[in-house]
Amino acid sequence: MAKYSIQVSELFHALADPTRCAIVGALAGGARPVSALAAPFDMALPSFLKHLGVLERCGLIRSRKDGRTRTCELVPERLCEAEQWIAQQRAMWEARADRMVDFVERLHREEQGK
Amino acid sequence: MAKYSIQVSELFHALADPTRCAIVGALAGGARPVSALAAPFDMALPSFLKHLGVLERCGLIRSRKDGRTRTCELVPERLCEAEQWIAQQRAMWEARADRMVDFVERLHREEQGK
């Protein structure tokens, strides 16, 4: 649990920035060369490359170089890990909420049965 | 899109820490008094309260005070927002991947039809 939380918190750290969220959103539409990916952002290229570095180090994106062009693509498996972690917490919470409803309903029936 | 990304990146910032991930995990099992919640963490209470503050400000948890006891609980709707954002990106990526497969299959059929 502890190890898994550390890994998943790294993914959330990578997504904890509006620029990096927007990069993930852009790459969800398909692989893009860095120059095309950077174009809509009002940001110096070195700053933009730092954001790409954060996403690449935690495995949310990968890049390859063809000649002078570097192309980035999303790694959906890593996105899945973050999604699954959240879904697990929600499922645990919902199971608990269901048990609470059952408990209150049982109390109510017992109260009526008296 | 930009506004939504800023909101969702706040959620990811709140989850971008192993302690805060573990707090969310603990609260997924049900509401807990702060003292019981803090007990398993090897951390001074003021530092622990700062983590609770980050989670509460972005709406992932809420707390109420009964006498001298403050109790925290998860806000599953906010967890859902983060989950839905990730699911949307993945769905967009998968739709793109499906289109790529269709395109390659069509090319292949056209090639065979020659």
CSV table of C-alpha atoms in Angstrom, one decimal:
chain,number,residue,atom,x,y,z
A,1,MET,CA,0.0,0.0,0.0
A,2,ALA,CA,2.7,2.5,1.0
A,3,LYS,CA,4.9,1.7,-2.1
A,4,TYR,CA,1.8,1.9,-4.4
A,5,SER,CA,0.9,5.3,-2.9
A,6,ILE,CA,4.3,6.7,-3.5
A,7,GLN,CA,4.2,5.7,-7.2
A,8,VAL,CA,0.7,7.0,-7.7
A,9,SER,CA,1.4,10.2,-5.9
A,10,GLU,CA,4.2,10.8,-8.4
A,11,LEU,CA,1.6,10.5,-11.2
A,12,PHE,CA,-0.6,13.0,-9.4
A,13,HIS,CA,2.4,15.3,-9.0
A,14,ALA,CA,3.0,15.2,-12.7
A,15,LEU,CA,-0.7,16.1,-13.3
A,16,ALA,CA,-0.7,18.8,-10.6
A,17,ASP,CA,-0.1,21.6,-13.1
A,18,PRO,CA,-2.5,23.1,-15.6
A,19,THR,CA,0.2,23.1,-18.4
A,20,ARG,CA,0.9,19.4,-17.9
A,21,CYS,CA,-2.8,18.6,-17.7
A,22,ALA,CA,-3.2,20.4,-21.0
A,23,ILE,CA,-0.2,18.5,-22.6
A,24,VAL,CA,-1.8,15.2,-21.5
A,25,GLY,CA,-5.1,16.4,-23.1
A,26,ALA,CA,-3.4,17.3,-26.3
A,27,LEU,CA,-1.5,14.0,-26.5
A,28,ALA,CA,-4.8,12.1,-25.8
A,29,GLY,CA,-5.7,13.1,-29.4
A,30,GLY,CA,-2.6,11.4,-30.8
A,31,ALA,CA,1.3,11.6,-30.9
A,32,ARG,CA,2.6,15.1,-31.7
A,33,PRO,CA,6.1,16.6,-32.5
A,34,VAL,CA,7.4,18.8,-29.6
A,35,SER,CA,7.2,22.0,-31.8
A,36,ALA,CA,3.5,21.5,-32.6
A,37,LEU,CA,2.7,20.5,-29.0
A,38,ALA,CA,4.5,23.7,-27.7
A,39,ALA,CA,2.9,26.1,-30.2
A,40,PRO,CA,-0.4,26.9,-28.3
A,41,PHE,CA,1.4,27.6,-25.0
A,42,ASP,CA,2.6,31.1,-24.2
A,43,MET,CA,5.8,29.8,-22.7
A,44,ALA,CA,9.6,29.8,-23.4
A,45,LEU,CA,10.7,26.4,-25.0
A,46,PRO,CA,13.1,25.5,-22.1
A,47,SER,CA,10.2,25.9,-19.6
A,48,PHE,CA,7.9,23.8,-21.8
A,49,LEU,CA,10.6,21.1,-22.1
A,50,LYS,CA,10.9,21.0,-18.3
A,51,HIS,CA,7.1,20.2,-18.1
A,52,LEU,CA,7.6,17.4,-20.8
A,53,GLY,CA,10.5,16.1,-18.6
A,54,VAL,CA,8.3,15.8,-15.5
A,55,LEU,CA,5.7,13.9,-17.6
A,56,GLU,CA,8.3,11.6,-19.2
A,57,ARG,CA,10.2,10.8,-16.0
A,58,CYS,CA,7.0,9.5,-14.3
A,59,GLY,CA,6.1,7.5,-17.5
A,60,LEU,CA,2.9,9.4,-18.4
A,61,ILE,CA,4.4,10.2,-21.9
A,62,ARG,CA,7.3,8.9,-23.9
A,63,SER,CA,9.2,10.5,-26.8
A,64,ARG,CA,11.3,9.3,-29.7
A,65,LYS,CA,13.6,11.2,-32.1
A,66,ASP,CA,13.4,10.9,-35.8
A,67,GLY,CA,16.2,12.9,-37.4
A,68,ARG,CA,15.7,16.4,-36.0
A,69,THR,CA,12.1,15.9,-34.8
A,70,ARG,CA,11.2,14.7,-31.3
A,71,THR,CA,7.7,13.3,-31.1
A,72,CYS,CA,5.8,12.7,-27.9
A,73,GLU,CA,3.0,10.3,-27.2
A,74,LEU,CA,0.8,9.4,-24.2
A,75,VAL,CA,1.4,6.2,-22.2
A,76,PRO,CA,-2.2,5.2,-21.4
A,77,GLU,CA,-1.2,2.4,-19.0
A,78,ARG,CA,0.2,5.0,-16.6
A,79,LEU,CA,-3.0,7.1,-16.8
A,80,CYS,CA,-4.9,3.9,-16.0
A,81,GLU,CA,-2.9,3.4,-12.8
A,82,ALA,CA,-4.0,6.9,-11.5
A,83,GLU,CA,-7.6,6.2,-12.6
A,84,GLN,CA,-7.6,2.8,-10.9
A,85,TRP,CA,-6.3,4.2,-7.6
A,86,ILE,CA,-9.0,6.8,-7.5
A,87,ALA,CA,-11.7,4.3,-8.5
A,88,GLN,CA,-10.5,1.9,-5.7
A,89,GLN,CA,-10.8,4.7,-3.1
A,90,ARG,CA,-14.3,5.6,-4.4
A,91,ALA,CA,-15.4,1.9,-4.4
A,92,MET,CA,-14.2,1.5,-0.8
A,93,TRP,CA,-16.1,4.6,0.2
A,94,GLU,CA,-19.3,3.5,-1.6
A,95,ALA,CA,-19.1,0.0,0.0
A,96,ARG,CA,-18.8,1.7,3.4
A,97,ALA,CA,-21.8,4.0,2.6
A,98,ASP,CA,-23.9,1.0,1.5
A,99,ARG,CA,-23.0,-0.8,4.8
A,100,MET,CA,-24.1,2.3,6.7
A,101,VAL,CA,-27.5,2.3,4.8
A,102,ASP,CA,-28.0,-1.4,5.6
A,103,PHE,CA,-27.2,-0.8,9.2
A,104,VAL,CA,-29.6,2.1,9.5
A,105,GLU,CA,-32.4,0.1,7.7
A,106,ARG,CA,-31.8,-2.9,10.0
A,107,LEU,CA,-32.0,-0.6,13.1
A,108,HIS,CA,-35.2,0.9,11.7
A,109,ARG,CA,-36.8,-2.6,11.1
A,110,GLU,CA,-35.8,-3.7,14.6
A,111,GLU,CA,-37.3,-0.5,16.0
A,112,GLN,CA,-40.6,-1.2,14.2
A,113,GLY,CA,-40.5,-4.9,15.3
A,114,LYS,CA,-40.6,-3.9,18.9
B,1,MET,CA,-11.1,23.3,-21.0
B,2,ALA,CA,-8.5,25.7,-19.5
B,3,LYS,CA,-10.7,26.4,-16.4
B,4,TYR,CA,-11.5,22.7,-15.9
B,5,SER,CA,-7.8,21.9,-16.1
B,6,ILE,CA,-6.9,24.4,-13.4
B,7,GLN,CA,-9.6,22.9,-11.1
B,8,VAL,CA,-8.6,19.3,-11.8
B,9,SER,CA,-4.8,20.1,-11.4
B,10,GLU,CA,-5.6,21.4,-7.9
B,11,LEU,CA,-7.1,18.0,-7.1
B,12,PHE,CA,-4.0,16.3,-8.5
B,13,HIS,CA,-1.8,18.7,-6.4
B,14,ALA,CA,-3.7,17.6,-3.3
B,15,LEU,CA,-3.1,14.0,-4.2
B,16,ALA,CA,0.6,14.5,-5.2
B,17,ASP,CA,1.9,13.5,-1.8
B,18,PRO,CA,2.1,10.0,-0.2
B,19,THR,CA,0.8,11.2,3.2
B,20,ARG,CA,-2.3,12.8,1.6
B,21,CYS,CA,-2.9,9.7,-0.6
B,22,ALA,CA,-2.8,7.6,2.5
B,23,ILE,CA,-5.2,10.0,4.3
B,24,VAL,CA,-7.7,9.7,1.4
B,25,GLY,CA,-7.2,5.9,1.5
B,26,ALA,CA,-8.0,5.9,5.3
B,27,LEU,CA,-11.1,8.1,4.9
B,28,ALA,CA,-12.3,5.9,2.0
B,29,GLY,CA,-13.1,3.4,4.8
B,30,GLY,CA,-15.3,5.9,6.6
B,31,ALA,CA,-15.2,9.2,8.6
B,32,ARG,CA,-12.5,9.4,11.3
B,33,PRO,CA,-11.6,11.8,14.2
B,34,VAL,CA,-8.4,13.7,13.4
B,35,SER,CA,-6.6,12.0,16.4
B,36,ALA,CA,-7.4,8.5,15.1
B,37,LEU,CA,-6.5,9.5,11.6
B,38,ALA,CA,-3.1,11.0,12.6
B,39,ALA,CA,-2.1,8.1,14.9
B,40,PRO,CA,-0.5,5.8,12.2
B,41,PHE,CA,1.6,8.6,10.8
B,42,ASP,CA,5.1,9.3,12.2
B,43,MET,CA,4.6,13.0,11.9
B,44,ALA,CA,4.1,16.0,14.3
B,45,LEU,CA,0.4,17.0,14.5
B,46,PRO,CA,0.9,20.5,13.0
B,47,SER,CA,2.5,19.0,9.9
B,48,PHE,CA,-0.4,16.5,9.7
B,49,LEU,CA,-2.9,19.3,10.0
B,50,LYS,CA,-1.3,21.1,7.1
B,51,HIS,CA,-1.9,18.0,4.9
B,52,LEU,CA,-5.5,17.9,6.1
B,53,GLY,CA,-5.8,21.6,5.2
B,54,VAL,CA,-4.6,21.0,1.6
B,55,LEU,CA,-7.1,18.2,1.2
B,56,GLU,CA,-9.9,20.3,2.7
B,57,ARG,CA,-9.2,23.5,0.7
B,58,CYS,CA,-9.5,21.7,-2.6
B,59,GLY,CA,-12.7,20.0,-1.4
B,60,LEU,CA,-11.5,16.4,-1.3
B,61,ILE,CA,-12.4,16.1,2.4
B,62,ARG,CA,-14.6,18.1,4.8
B,63,SER,CA,-14.5,18.2,8.6
B,64,ARG,CA,-17.0,19.1,11.4
B,65,LYS,CA,-16.4,19.7,15.1
B,66,ASP,CA,-18.5,18.0,17.8
B,67,GLY,CA,-17.4,19.4,21.1
B,68,ARG,CA,-13.6,18.9,21.3
B,69,THR,CA,-13.4,16.3,18.5
B,70,ARG,CA,-12.9,17.2,14.9
B,71,THR,CA,-14.0,14.5,12.5
B,72,CYS,CA,-13.0,14.3,8.8
B,73,GLU,CA,-14.8,12.6,5.9
B,74,LEU,CA,-14.1,12.1,2.2
B,75,VAL,CA,-16.1,14.1,-0.4
B,76,PRO,CA,-16.4,11.4,-3.1
B,77,GLU,CA,-17.8,13.8,-5.7
B,78,ARG,CA,-14.4,15.6,-5.9
B,79,LEU,CA,-12.6,12.3,-6.2
B,80,CYS,CA,-15.0,11.5,-9.1
B,81,GLU,CA,-14.0,14.7,-10.9
B,82,ALA,CA,-10.4,13.6,-10.9
B,83,GLU,CA,-11.3,10.1,-12.1
B,84,GLN,CA,-13.6,11.5,-14.8
B,85,TRP,CA,-10.9,13.8,-16.2
B,86,ILE,CA,-8.4,10.8,-16.5
B,87,ALA,CA,-11.1,8.6,-18.0
B,88,GLN,CA,-11.9,11.3,-20.6
B,89,GLN,CA,-8.2,11.5,-21.7
B,90,ARG,CA,-8.0,7.7,-21.9
B,91,ALA,CA,-11.2,7.4,-23.9
B,92,MET,CA,-10.0,10.1,-26.3
B,93,TRP,CA,-6.7,8.2,-26.7
B,94,GLU,CA,-8.5,4.9,-27.2
B,95,ALA,CA,-10.8,6.4,-29.8
B,96,ARG,CA,-7.7,7.8,-31.6
B,97,ALA,CA,-6.0,4.3,-31.4
B,98,ASP,CA,-9.2,2.7,-32.9
B,99,ARG,CA,-9.3,5.1,-35.7
B,100,MET,CA,-5.6,4.3,-36.5
B,101,VAL,CA,-6.4,0.6,-36.6
B,102,ASP,CA,-9.3,1.3,-39.0
B,103,PHE,CA,-7.1,3.4,-41.2
B,104,VAL,CA,-4.4,0.8,-41.4
B,105,GLU,CA,-6.9,-2.0,-42.1
B,106,ARG,CA,-8.5,0.1,-44.9
B,107,LEU,CA,-5.1,0.7,-46.4
B,108,HIS,CA,-4.4,-3.0,-46.2
B,109,ARG,CA,-7.7,-3.8,-48.0
B,110,GLU,CA,-7.1,-1.2,-50.7
B,111,GLU,CA,-3.6,-2.7,-51.2
B,112,GLN,CA,-5.1,-6.2,-51.6
B,113,GLY,CA,-7.8,-4.9,-53.9
B,114,LYS,CA,-5.2,-3.6,-56.4
